XYZ file of C-alpha atoms in Angstrom:
654
model
C -55.736 21.704 -26.541
C -54.517 23.803 -29.494
C -55.608 27.417 -29.504
C -57.780 27.148 -32.642
C -59.608 24.182 -31.118
C -60.251 26.270 -28.026
C -61.991 28.952 -30.065
C -64.101 26.409 -31.983
C -65.014 24.863 -28.647
C -65.789 28.315 -27.197
C -68.177 29.367 -29.958
C -69.867 25.988 -30.009
C -70.560 26.197 -26.304
C -71.866 29.756 -26.545
C -74.351 28.600 -29.208
C -75.622 25.719 -27.103
C -75.306 27.250 -23.644
C -79.088 27.851 -23.411
C -79.467 24.179 -22.587
C -76.908 24.230 -19.762
C -77.306 25.164 -16.103
C -73.897 26.657 -15.410
C -70.582 27.424 -17.078
C -67.237 29.157 -16.658
C -66.446 32.004 -19.064
C -63.627 31.634 -19.830
C -62.165 29.098 -17.442
C -60.873 25.673 -16.748
C -62.919 22.845 -15.490
C -62.963 23.307 -11.745
C -60.842 20.803 -9.814
C -62.475 19.391 -6.702
C -60.709 17.107 -4.244
C -61.929 14.703 -1.608
C -60.322 14.488 1.817
C -57.025 12.623 1.549
C -56.576 13.131 -2.211
C -52.935 13.653 -3.165
C -52.029 16.977 -4.801
C -48.524 17.685 -6.079
C -47.100 21.198 -6.368
C -45.130 22.219 -9.458
C -42.116 24.505 -9.725
C -41.411 27.153 -12.367
C -38.079 28.762 -13.296
C -36.144 30.693 -10.645
C -36.533 34.426 -11.311
C -34.946 37.617 -10.031
C -35.638 41.335 -10.507
C -31.888 41.838 -10.068
C -30.787 39.995 -13.207
C -33.964 39.178 -15.221
C -32.276 35.872 -16.169
C -34.502 32.859 -15.355
C -32.844 29.560 -14.352
C -34.058 26.003 -13.943
C -35.283 25.146 -10.408
C -33.214 21.958 -10.371
C -30.011 23.821 -11.241
C -29.736 24.142 -7.426
C -29.316 21.143 -5.082
C -33.017 20.720 -4.229
C -34.846 17.454 -3.510
C -36.083 15.683 -6.627
C -39.360 13.735 -7.083
C -39.285 9.986 -6.461
C -40.629 9.240 -9.953
C -38.106 11.462 -11.707
C -38.446 14.826 -13.399
C -41.411 15.452 -15.716
C -41.802 18.694 -17.621
C -45.271 20.173 -18.043
C -46.530 20.872 -21.553
C -45.769 24.502 -22.390
C -47.360 26.749 -24.973
C -45.532 29.102 -27.327
C -45.879 32.103 -24.992
C -44.475 30.222 -21.980
C -41.423 29.084 -23.947
C -40.739 32.624 -25.174
C -41.070 34.005 -21.637
C -38.557 31.490 -20.277
C -41.037 29.506 -18.161
C -39.964 25.946 -17.418
C -42.532 24.157 -15.280
C -41.453 20.867 -13.672
C -42.989 18.497 -11.161
C -41.755 18.653 -7.568
C -41.609 16.339 -4.551
C -43.947 18.611 -2.527
C -47.009 16.437 -1.939
C -50.153 17.552 -0.124
C -53.129 15.471 1.014
C -56.410 17.341 1.020
C -57.439 18.484 4.521
C -54.552 16.593 6.135
C -52.349 18.899 8.218
C -48.884 17.424 8.519
C -45.186 18.107 8.893
C -43.135 16.166 6.353
C -39.504 15.248 5.706
C -38.271 15.474 2.104
C -34.558 14.700 1.876
C -31.059 15.441 3.125
C -28.470 16.414 0.548
C -24.938 15.155 0.338
C -22.228 17.514 1.508
C -22.396 20.684 -0.590
C -19.617 20.935 -3.158
C -17.689 24.093 -3.905
C -19.594 24.668 -7.173
C -22.978 24.216 -5.450
C -22.035 26.580 -2.625
C -20.876 29.221 -5.091
C -24.109 28.883 -7.101
C -26.343 29.006 -4.002
C -24.575 32.114 -2.696
C -24.821 33.808 -6.096
C -28.541 33.026 -6.437
C -29.156 34.194 -2.867
C -27.357 37.516 -3.315
C -29.074 38.086 -6.675
C -32.424 37.762 -4.834
C -33.675 34.776 -6.812
C -37.209 33.596 -6.043
C -38.581 30.047 -6.135
C -41.922 30.033 -7.984
C -44.188 27.234 -6.835
C -47.631 26.396 -8.261
C -50.490 24.412 -6.699
C -53.662 23.757 -8.690
C -52.488 26.519 -11.068
C -52.212 29.084 -8.253
C -48.770 30.643 -7.614
C -47.495 30.531 -4.049
C -48.165 33.857 -2.324
C -45.871 35.224 0.374
C -46.700 38.068 2.753
C -43.966 40.199 4.305
C -44.069 43.117 6.727
C -41.873 46.095 5.865
C -42.069 49.114 8.157
C -45.557 48.182 9.300
C -46.865 47.683 5.749
C -47.898 44.231 4.521
C -46.429 43.496 1.103
C -47.423 40.478 -0.976
C -45.081 38.637 -3.319
C -45.342 35.560 -5.474
C -42.718 32.949 -4.655
C -40.130 32.797 -1.874
C -36.373 33.494 -1.803
C -33.685 30.877 -2.380
C -31.940 32.194 0.731
C -31.110 35.371 2.595
C -28.106 37.340 3.810
C -28.651 39.061 7.187
C -27.545 42.683 7.320
C -25.284 41.990 10.339
C -23.629 38.920 8.819
C -21.427 38.063 5.853
C -22.778 34.525 5.674
C -25.652 33.306 3.498
C -28.473 31.070 4.711
C -30.642 28.746 2.615
C -34.427 28.440 2.878
C -34.956 24.768 3.678
C -38.248 24.696 5.597
C -41.569 25.836 4.130
C -44.843 26.320 5.941
C -47.748 26.141 3.510
C -51.225 27.463 4.155
C -53.752 26.124 1.647
C -57.144 27.842 1.554
C -59.988 25.518 0.546
C -63.661 26.109 -0.134
C -66.180 23.321 0.341
C -68.217 22.889 -2.814
C -71.438 20.908 -2.953
C -72.325 20.142 -6.538
C -76.090 19.590 -6.379
C -78.250 22.622 -7.028
C -75.329 25.017 -7.394
C -74.572 27.136 -10.479
C -71.256 28.946 -10.784
C -70.047 31.361 -13.428
C -66.405 32.397 -13.072
C -62.941 32.926 -14.445
C -60.477 30.093 -14.660
C -57.477 29.030 -16.640
C -57.640 26.754 -19.608
C -60.741 27.272 -21.695
C -64.524 27.076 -21.458
C -66.070 24.355 -19.317
C -69.741 23.389 -18.926
C -71.015 21.641 -15.803
C -73.861 19.205 -16.353
C -76.156 18.001 -13.563
C -74.400 14.617 -13.573
C -71.001 16.279 -13.268
C -72.191 18.440 -10.383
C -72.716 15.411 -8.172
C -69.253 14.125 -9.024
C -67.739 17.559 -8.425
C -68.690 17.740 -4.752
C -65.634 18.204 -2.595
C -63.068 20.902 -1.843
C -61.680 23.555 -4.186
C -58.271 25.148 -3.660
C -58.807 28.921 -3.527
C -55.549 30.123 -1.959
C -51.905 29.053 -1.653
C -49.637 30.836 0.815
C -46.068 30.059 1.814
C -44.005 31.129 4.841
C -40.318 30.266 4.305
C -37.601 29.939 6.929
C -34.170 28.455 7.499
C -33.725 25.705 10.098
C -30.519 23.913 11.163
C -31.127 20.155 11.450
C -28.910 17.290 12.566
C -28.173 15.660 9.178
C -27.168 12.291 10.694
C -30.464 11.999 12.539
C -32.662 13.334 9.712
C -31.067 11.232 6.954
C -32.480 8.098 8.612
C -35.961 9.175 7.504
C -37.541 8.325 4.165
C -39.261 10.864 1.926
C -42.725 11.832 3.234
C -42.046 10.520 6.746
C -43.752 12.628 9.389
C -41.517 14.804 11.560
C -42.143 17.125 14.467
C -43.311 20.647 13.533
C -40.666 23.335 14.010
C -40.806 27.016 14.833
C -38.852 29.273 12.529
C -35.780 30.344 14.529
C -34.783 33.973 14.857
C -31.198 33.133 15.925
C -28.669 32.716 13.127
C -27.000 29.838 15.008
C -30.176 27.786 14.515
C -30.442 28.602 10.781
C -28.964 26.559 7.938
C -25.769 28.197 6.678
C -24.538 27.766 3.083
C -21.060 26.286 3.418
C -18.942 23.582 1.812
C -19.577 20.021 3.055
C -22.765 21.160 4.842
C -25.625 18.677 4.476
C -28.964 20.444 4.048
C -32.238 18.882 5.189
C -35.468 19.970 3.502
C -38.812 19.754 5.301
C -42.231 21.360 5.002
C -45.484 21.763 6.882
C -48.942 22.140 5.392
C -52.104 23.508 6.971
C -55.506 23.470 5.268
C -57.837 26.328 6.188
C -61.487 26.572 5.163
C -62.290 29.811 3.361
C -65.364 31.686 2.120
C -63.517 32.617 -1.082
C -65.222 31.020 -4.067
C -63.554 29.539 -7.136
C -64.311 32.497 -9.468
C -62.715 34.916 -6.970
C -59.579 32.993 -6.114
C -57.351 35.151 -8.369
C -58.561 38.397 -6.762
C -55.716 38.348 -4.218
C -53.174 38.331 -7.073
C -54.938 40.900 -9.231
C -55.648 43.600 -6.660
C -55.516 46.793 -8.701
C -52.942 49.111 -7.213
C -53.131 52.828 -7.868
C -56.614 53.053 -9.423
C -56.593 56.810 -8.810
C -53.346 57.096 -10.749
C -54.963 55.308 -13.707
C -57.919 57.712 -13.634
C -55.565 60.676 -13.365
C -53.741 59.399 -16.444
C -57.019 59.148 -18.358
C -58.188 62.627 -17.318
C -54.796 64.044 -18.280
C -55.095 62.382 -21.687
C -58.629 63.712 -22.170
C -57.394 67.266 -21.599
C -54.761 66.774 -24.338
C -57.408 65.320 -26.680
C -59.840 68.201 -26.142
C -57.056 70.737 -26.639
C -56.017 69.168 -29.944
C -59.636 68.644 -30.981
C -60.167 72.390 -30.514
C -57.256 73.124 -32.851
C -58.579 70.645 -35.438
C -62.045 72.209 -35.142
C -60.583 75.662 -35.817
C -58.606 74.368 -38.805
C -61.590 72.644 -40.374
C -64.507 74.926 -39.641
C -62.860 78.323 -39.647
C -59.693 78.375 -41.746
C -60.223 75.630 -44.333
C -63.951 76.006 -44.882
C -63.723 79.807 -44.986
C -60.888 79.738 -47.537
C -62.659 77.163 -49.696
C -65.921 79.125 -49.616
C -64.167 82.323 -50.695
C -62.231 80.455 -53.381
C -65.314 78.776 -54.872
C -67.335 82.021 -54.992
C -64.862 83.601 -57.447
C -65.044 83.155 -61.192
C -62.142 81.583 -63.112
C -60.375 84.874 -63.910
C -60.598 85.982 -60.310
C -59.346 82.547 -59.168
C -56.348 82.820 -61.471
C -55.605 86.293 -60.145
C -56.117 85.093 -56.582
C -53.726 82.168 -57.154
C -50.959 84.642 -57.842
C -51.677 86.479 -54.598
C -52.435 83.511 -52.375
C -49.966 81.893 -50.014
C -50.094 78.768 -47.926
C -51.462 75.336 -48.666
C -53.287 76.379 -51.863
C -49.967 77.063 -53.583
C -48.704 73.484 -53.242
C -51.708 72.025 -55.080
C -49.458 70.816 -57.910
C -46.915 69.164 -55.616
C -48.856 67.874 -52.620
C -49.258 64.371 -54.092
C -45.746 64.173 -55.519
C -44.113 60.787 -54.812
C -42.171 60.896 -51.534
C -38.588 59.757 -51.093
C -38.172 56.056 -50.241
C -41.807 55.414 -51.162
C -41.372 51.630 -50.992
C -40.058 51.819 -47.421
C -43.027 54.014 -46.480
C -45.483 51.460 -47.893
C -43.694 48.643 -46.040
C -43.757 50.498 -42.710
C -47.440 51.413 -43.116
C -48.288 47.780 -43.879
C -46.396 46.525 -40.818
C -47.956 49.291 -38.720
C -51.462 48.134 -39.657
C -50.507 44.566 -38.702
C -49.075 45.547 -35.293
C -51.898 47.985 -34.490
C -54.542 45.392 -35.368
C -52.789 42.779 -33.231
C -52.564 45.140 -30.228
C -56.157 46.371 -30.529
C -57.742 42.908 -30.843
C -55.573 41.463 -28.047
C -56.408 44.283 -25.620
C -60.138 44.106 -26.441
C -60.211 40.349 -25.779
C -58.141 40.787 -22.596
C -60.444 43.602 -21.382
C -63.451 41.312 -21.937
C -61.776 38.678 -19.747
C -60.872 36.121 -22.428
C -57.188 36.086 -21.481
C -56.871 35.119 -17.858
C -53.468 35.600 -16.177
C -53.881 32.043 -14.932
C -53.297 30.874 -18.506
C -49.561 31.423 -18.548
C -48.284 32.530 -21.915
C -51.755 32.728 -23.475
C -51.517 36.496 -23.965
C -48.227 36.237 -25.882
C -49.411 33.191 -27.830
C -52.599 35.010 -28.836
C -50.612 38.065 -29.953
C -48.317 35.960 -32.158
C -51.220 34.117 -33.804
C -53.107 37.377 -34.405
C -49.976 38.933 -35.902
C -49.553 36.002 -38.290
C -53.134 36.128 -39.553
C -53.205 39.925 -39.853
C -50.522 39.647 -42.535
C -53.379 39.767 -45.048
C -54.334 43.268 -43.843
C -50.693 44.402 -43.923
C -50.214 43.223 -47.513
C -53.478 44.780 -48.668
C -52.843 48.238 -47.166
C -49.155 48.367 -48.141
C -49.690 47.317 -51.772
C -52.748 49.552 -52.221
C -50.729 52.529 -50.985
C -47.887 51.509 -53.357
C -50.348 51.330 -56.249
C -51.720 54.772 -55.309
C -48.267 56.375 -55.195
C -46.884 54.699 -58.338
C -50.103 54.567 -60.356
C -49.345 50.948 -61.276
C -49.307 47.512 -59.589
C -45.866 46.679 -60.935
C -43.516 45.597 -58.144
C -46.261 44.585 -55.701
C -44.650 41.199 -54.974
C -41.449 42.884 -53.832
C -43.474 45.220 -51.593
C -45.425 42.272 -50.113
C -42.228 40.310 -49.395
C -40.670 43.379 -47.773
C -43.746 43.845 -45.565
C -43.570 40.193 -44.501
C -39.840 40.458 -43.665
C -39.341 44.003 -42.301
C -40.587 43.924 -38.685
C -40.062 40.159 -38.130
C -36.507 40.641 -39.455
C -35.775 43.384 -36.912
C -37.200 41.234 -34.094
C -35.245 38.176 -35.285
C -31.910 40.038 -35.310
C -32.439 41.516 -31.824
C -33.681 38.227 -30.323
C -30.768 36.301 -31.842
C -28.223 38.667 -30.273
C -30.023 38.452 -26.910
C -30.285 34.680 -27.240
C -26.509 34.311 -27.536
C -26.208 36.277 -24.289
C -28.776 34.004 -22.597
C -27.104 30.848 -23.917
C -23.814 32.108 -22.531
C -25.490 32.560 -19.119
C -27.167 29.090 -19.307
C -30.538 30.719 -18.641
C -33.914 29.040 -19.280
C -34.892 32.328 -20.954
C -32.855 31.308 -24.019
C -35.042 30.343 -26.982
C -34.347 26.707 -27.976
C -33.241 26.014 -31.548
C -36.397 23.911 -32.026
C -38.545 26.938 -31.132
C -36.638 29.029 -33.675
C -37.653 26.517 -36.357
C -41.268 26.541 -35.133
C -41.433 30.339 -35.277
C -39.757 30.390 -38.694
C -42.202 27.761 -39.981
C -45.199 29.723 -38.672
C -43.887 32.901 -40.288
C -43.030 31.275 -43.617
C -46.125 29.034 -43.865
C -48.761 31.434 -42.436
C -47.660 35.069 -42.376
C -45.820 35.225 -45.730
C -48.586 33.557 -47.837
C -51.270 35.707 -46.167
C -49.236 38.880 -46.763
C -48.813 37.946 -50.444
C -52.552 37.206 -50.638
C -53.286 40.597 -49.093
C -50.943 42.230 -51.610
C -52.724 40.478 -54.473
C -56.098 41.724 -53.176
C -54.543 45.197 -52.937
C -53.753 45.108 -56.663
C -57.368 44.192 -57.405
C -58.854 46.907 -55.182
C -59.922 50.196 -56.713
C -57.001 52.631 -56.753
C -57.258 55.838 -54.756
C -57.405 58.635 -57.312
C -55.637 61.912 -56.554
C -58.008 64.910 -56.784
C -55.359 67.142 -58.424
C -52.612 66.702 -61.029
C -48.938 66.813 -60.073
C -46.681 69.342 -61.842
C -43.649 68.053 -63.734
C -41.264 70.499 -62.037
C -41.229 70.473 -58.199
C -42.048 73.731 -56.477
C -39.242 75.294 -54.450
C -39.847 75.153 -50.706
C -39.253 78.490 -48.928
C -36.362 78.602 -46.458
C -37.305 78.350 -42.770
C -35.686 79.731 -39.666
C -35.712 76.362 -37.925
C -35.719 72.776 -39.281
C -39.159 71.241 -39.712
C -37.961 67.955 -38.147
C -37.632 69.761 -34.827
C -41.381 70.353 -34.806
C -42.024 66.753 -35.861
C -39.935 65.337 -32.991
C -41.539 67.717 -30.511
C -45.005 66.559 -31.583
C -44.313 63.112 -30.106
C -44.487 64.537 -26.579
C -48.297 64.878 -26.824
C -49.048 61.183 -27.539
C -46.404 60.251 -24.959
C -48.267 62.358 -22.386
C -51.304 60.093 -22.779
C -49.215 56.944 -22.451
C -46.408 57.365 -19.936
C -48.332 56.679 -16.690
C -49.758 53.418 -18.030
C -46.301 52.628 -19.398
C -44.945 52.653 -15.843
C -47.419 49.938 -14.787
C -46.648 47.853 -17.880
C -42.883 48.041 -17.321
C -43.357 47.175 -13.639
C -45.407 44.155 -14.672
C -42.740 42.948 -17.100
C -39.583 43.648 -15.078
C -40.698 43.557 -11.435
C -42.773 40.391 -11.678
C -46.125 42.043 -10.916
C -49.418 40.945 -12.416
C -50.877 43.395 -14.930
C -54.606 42.925 -15.316
C -56.077 46.407 -15.834
C -56.795 45.865 -19.521
C -59.931 48.003 -19.268
C -57.763 51.016 -18.469
C -55.285 49.971 -21.162
C -58.080 49.813 -23.766
C -59.160 53.366 -22.863
C -55.535 54.565 -23.050
C -55.034 52.853 -26.438
C -58.172 54.517 -27.807
C -57.040 57.936 -26.594
C -53.528 57.347 -27.938
C -54.946 56.637 -31.412
C -57.086 59.810 -31.258
C -54.150 61.973 -30.116
C -51.823 60.522 -32.787
C -54.406 61.259 -35.474
C -54.956 64.833 -34.232
C -51.253 65.634 -33.821
C -50.363 64.377 -37.282
C -53.278 66.228 -38.892
C -52.372 69.540 -37.233
C -48.680 69.250 -38.182
C -49.472 68.296 -41.767
C -51.689 71.368 -42.104
C -48.963 73.572 -40.569
C -46.384 72.267 -43.061
C -48.703 72.824 -46.012
C -49.403 76.375 -44.805
C -45.683 77.227 -45.089
C -45.641 75.708 -48.606
C -43.797 72.559 -47.538
C -45.331 69.820 -49.720
C -43.089 67.029 -48.380
C -45.614 65.975 -45.777
C -45.602 62.148 -46.223
C -42.769 61.156 -43.913
C -43.412 64.073 -41.544
C -47.004 62.906 -41.064
C -45.662 59.430 -40.197
C -43.042 60.618 -37.716
C -45.207 63.361 -36.147
C -47.075 60.624 -34.275
C -44.435 57.887 -34.658
C -41.847 59.982 -32.786
C -43.646 58.970 -29.570
C -41.512 55.799 -29.819
C -38.372 57.873 -29.193
C -39.815 59.134 -25.923
C -40.965 55.638 -24.958
C -37.412 54.332 -25.446
C -35.910 57.262 -23.497
C -38.453 56.641 -20.718
C -37.424 52.970 -20.696
C -33.810 54.050 -20.133
C -34.990 56.383 -17.367
C -36.901 53.463 -15.796
C -33.772 51.305 -15.988
C -31.634 53.932 -14.250
C -34.048 55.116 -11.555
C -36.563 52.280 -10.966
C -34.455 49.203 -11.734
C -31.453 50.288 -9.675
C -31.003 46.721 -8.461
C -30.575 45.362 -12.006
C -27.046 44.021 -12.089
C -24.661 43.019 -14.850
C -24.240 44.023 -18.496
C -26.207 40.970 -19.726
C -29.308 42.064 -17.777
C -29.014 45.634 -19.060
C -28.574 44.396 -22.652
C -31.674 42.204 -22.298
C -33.702 45.119 -20.977
C -32.559 47.506 -23.721
C -33.057 44.876 -26.447
C -36.663 44.173 -25.460
C -37.302 47.920 -25.006
C -35.996 48.539 -28.536
C -38.415 45.946 -29.978
C -41.273 47.632 -28.104
C -40.225 51.090 -29.343
C -40.037 49.939 -32.997
C -43.504 48.352 -32.729
C -44.919 51.554 -31.207
C -43.272 53.699 -33.912
C -44.765 51.618 -36.738
C -48.273 51.486 -35.253
C -48.580 55.124 -34.121
C -46.866 56.378 -37.293
C -49.415 54.441 -39.358
C -52.316 56.075 -37.501
C -50.847 59.542 -38.104
C -50.015 58.944 -41.763
C -53.393 57.474 -42.759
C -55.229 60.317 -40.976
C -53.094 62.939 -42.738
C -53.446 61.204 -46.111
C -57.228 61.272 -46.004
C -57.202 64.841 -44.632
C -54.990 66.059 -47.515
C -57.097 64.115 -50.023
C -60.288 65.695 -48.662
C -58.733 69.157 -48.522
C -57.541 69.238 -52.118
C -60.564 67.418 -53.507
C -62.502 70.544 -52.451
C -60.306 72.782 -54.621
C -61.317 73.043 -58.286
C -58.210 73.431 -60.483
C -58.179 73.298 -64.276
């Protein structure tokens, strides 16, 4: 179902939900199975935290389904993330415990052996999905139980130079018995809003899948004996061997037999809670520490702002307004600080068009991030809906082009005093950030194509993205620009002198202070940034959007306060070129985010191997840093603009 249809469906159901007995918000229609029903697992792309290059599951010599390969429908977000979900031969029958034979390969060729060894040593994981639940694997390391999604392609023992393939899987499927009559359930699912009627409840009686665990091992079989079986024939259960002699080695001309066992276990876990095992929030105390740390920064800056407003500014304005005109004129000659730049403070900045373009794009990115995080915090973007978060962000970005065009053109009209050239500004807003992203993604895509990775964006998807941008974002940005020309212009409270005032020499460059200011917003962000980077690059689920919403709110407050304080400091030393400095005072946090990303690459992603993987990481980090610069810089600039406007509108100058 297309995304816009989902939202129409969602609101319609909310309006009429008073007549229903139970519903999922937001969720898929719950799947229930009767005993003996066939359920087929699916397989996603092979992934590794060593290379970050996803590959097709069937690029390795695995057993293929009897009916041939069938790709699952993928949304825009899944395609961009490199997901490639295919059907698999792994078949389960509800509540039937069995040990099953799949297939025996032909003798492994040199190319296949080389590929299997490479994938094994790069720590590639097989990602299997059953009823939309990823396979969960538990491992003991030094007495601590660690959970992972997926299982390895193979392993290399520390005391051996040989590699061994995982060819036997023991599945443990947790099921909950669900009786439809008289039961109401509200919970989180995957694909949209579903309403259960009384008639459907009776049909829905059966078993729900609430857990999917896998225990992989390597077993050496007699290929001549095993190849006599047909797919899905029952075989004797096996115990995972601890001796290497009984494990399946990866070697040329070796024939590999694949088998699996499945055990169904009744569980008290209910359908709404089945994702809890994947979304266990690690380090809650660290999140709270991050928030408390950010609050201290906010209160410190708020104190400075309070002093500026209530003591310095208000006191100066009160004294200034109490004097008559002759005394004011005399005082003007004696005064220093921000009052002396009254004739230059609204002078047009350098590269004013670029500033308007960056502010417009910043509004678009900030709006997209804020709305996405709010919806995610409210639970509307379940991690079970693969790619939905990215798809939602792209669609929001496209439609927020109208806000970008409006803000950018209105600022242009304010600076220039005329609407002339607004079309050029609107086109630049529509092309600036998407153009940067397009160039970076194209370079990275050539690297992925060269590696034959499923992470490469298909040419067809390029055309889809271009069509969405050209047919949705560009017209809306131009419409926003047109509305900006019709909006009432922001009038400056003071006139600008014809001759610019000379700026006094300073002992140190002002840009040093601007760059240093970015450390304060970064201090509110860096702990949460660690969890986000771990989610992206270490394959962990990130689902603490409530914390992220709080951090985003505090980041906006800190950016506004930092930019305001620095703008006032620059005006006090008679530096009237505050426009770009106000933008970069808060926008410079992006520099620290990018440097932290490099630090994370060096110290936390030590296993990342190869120049292609490093280039991918740095390319995506650069896109993130540019987006952060535009959004935080916009917050700082708009706050400073309205502060300066308020400040000088209080000064009466003839």
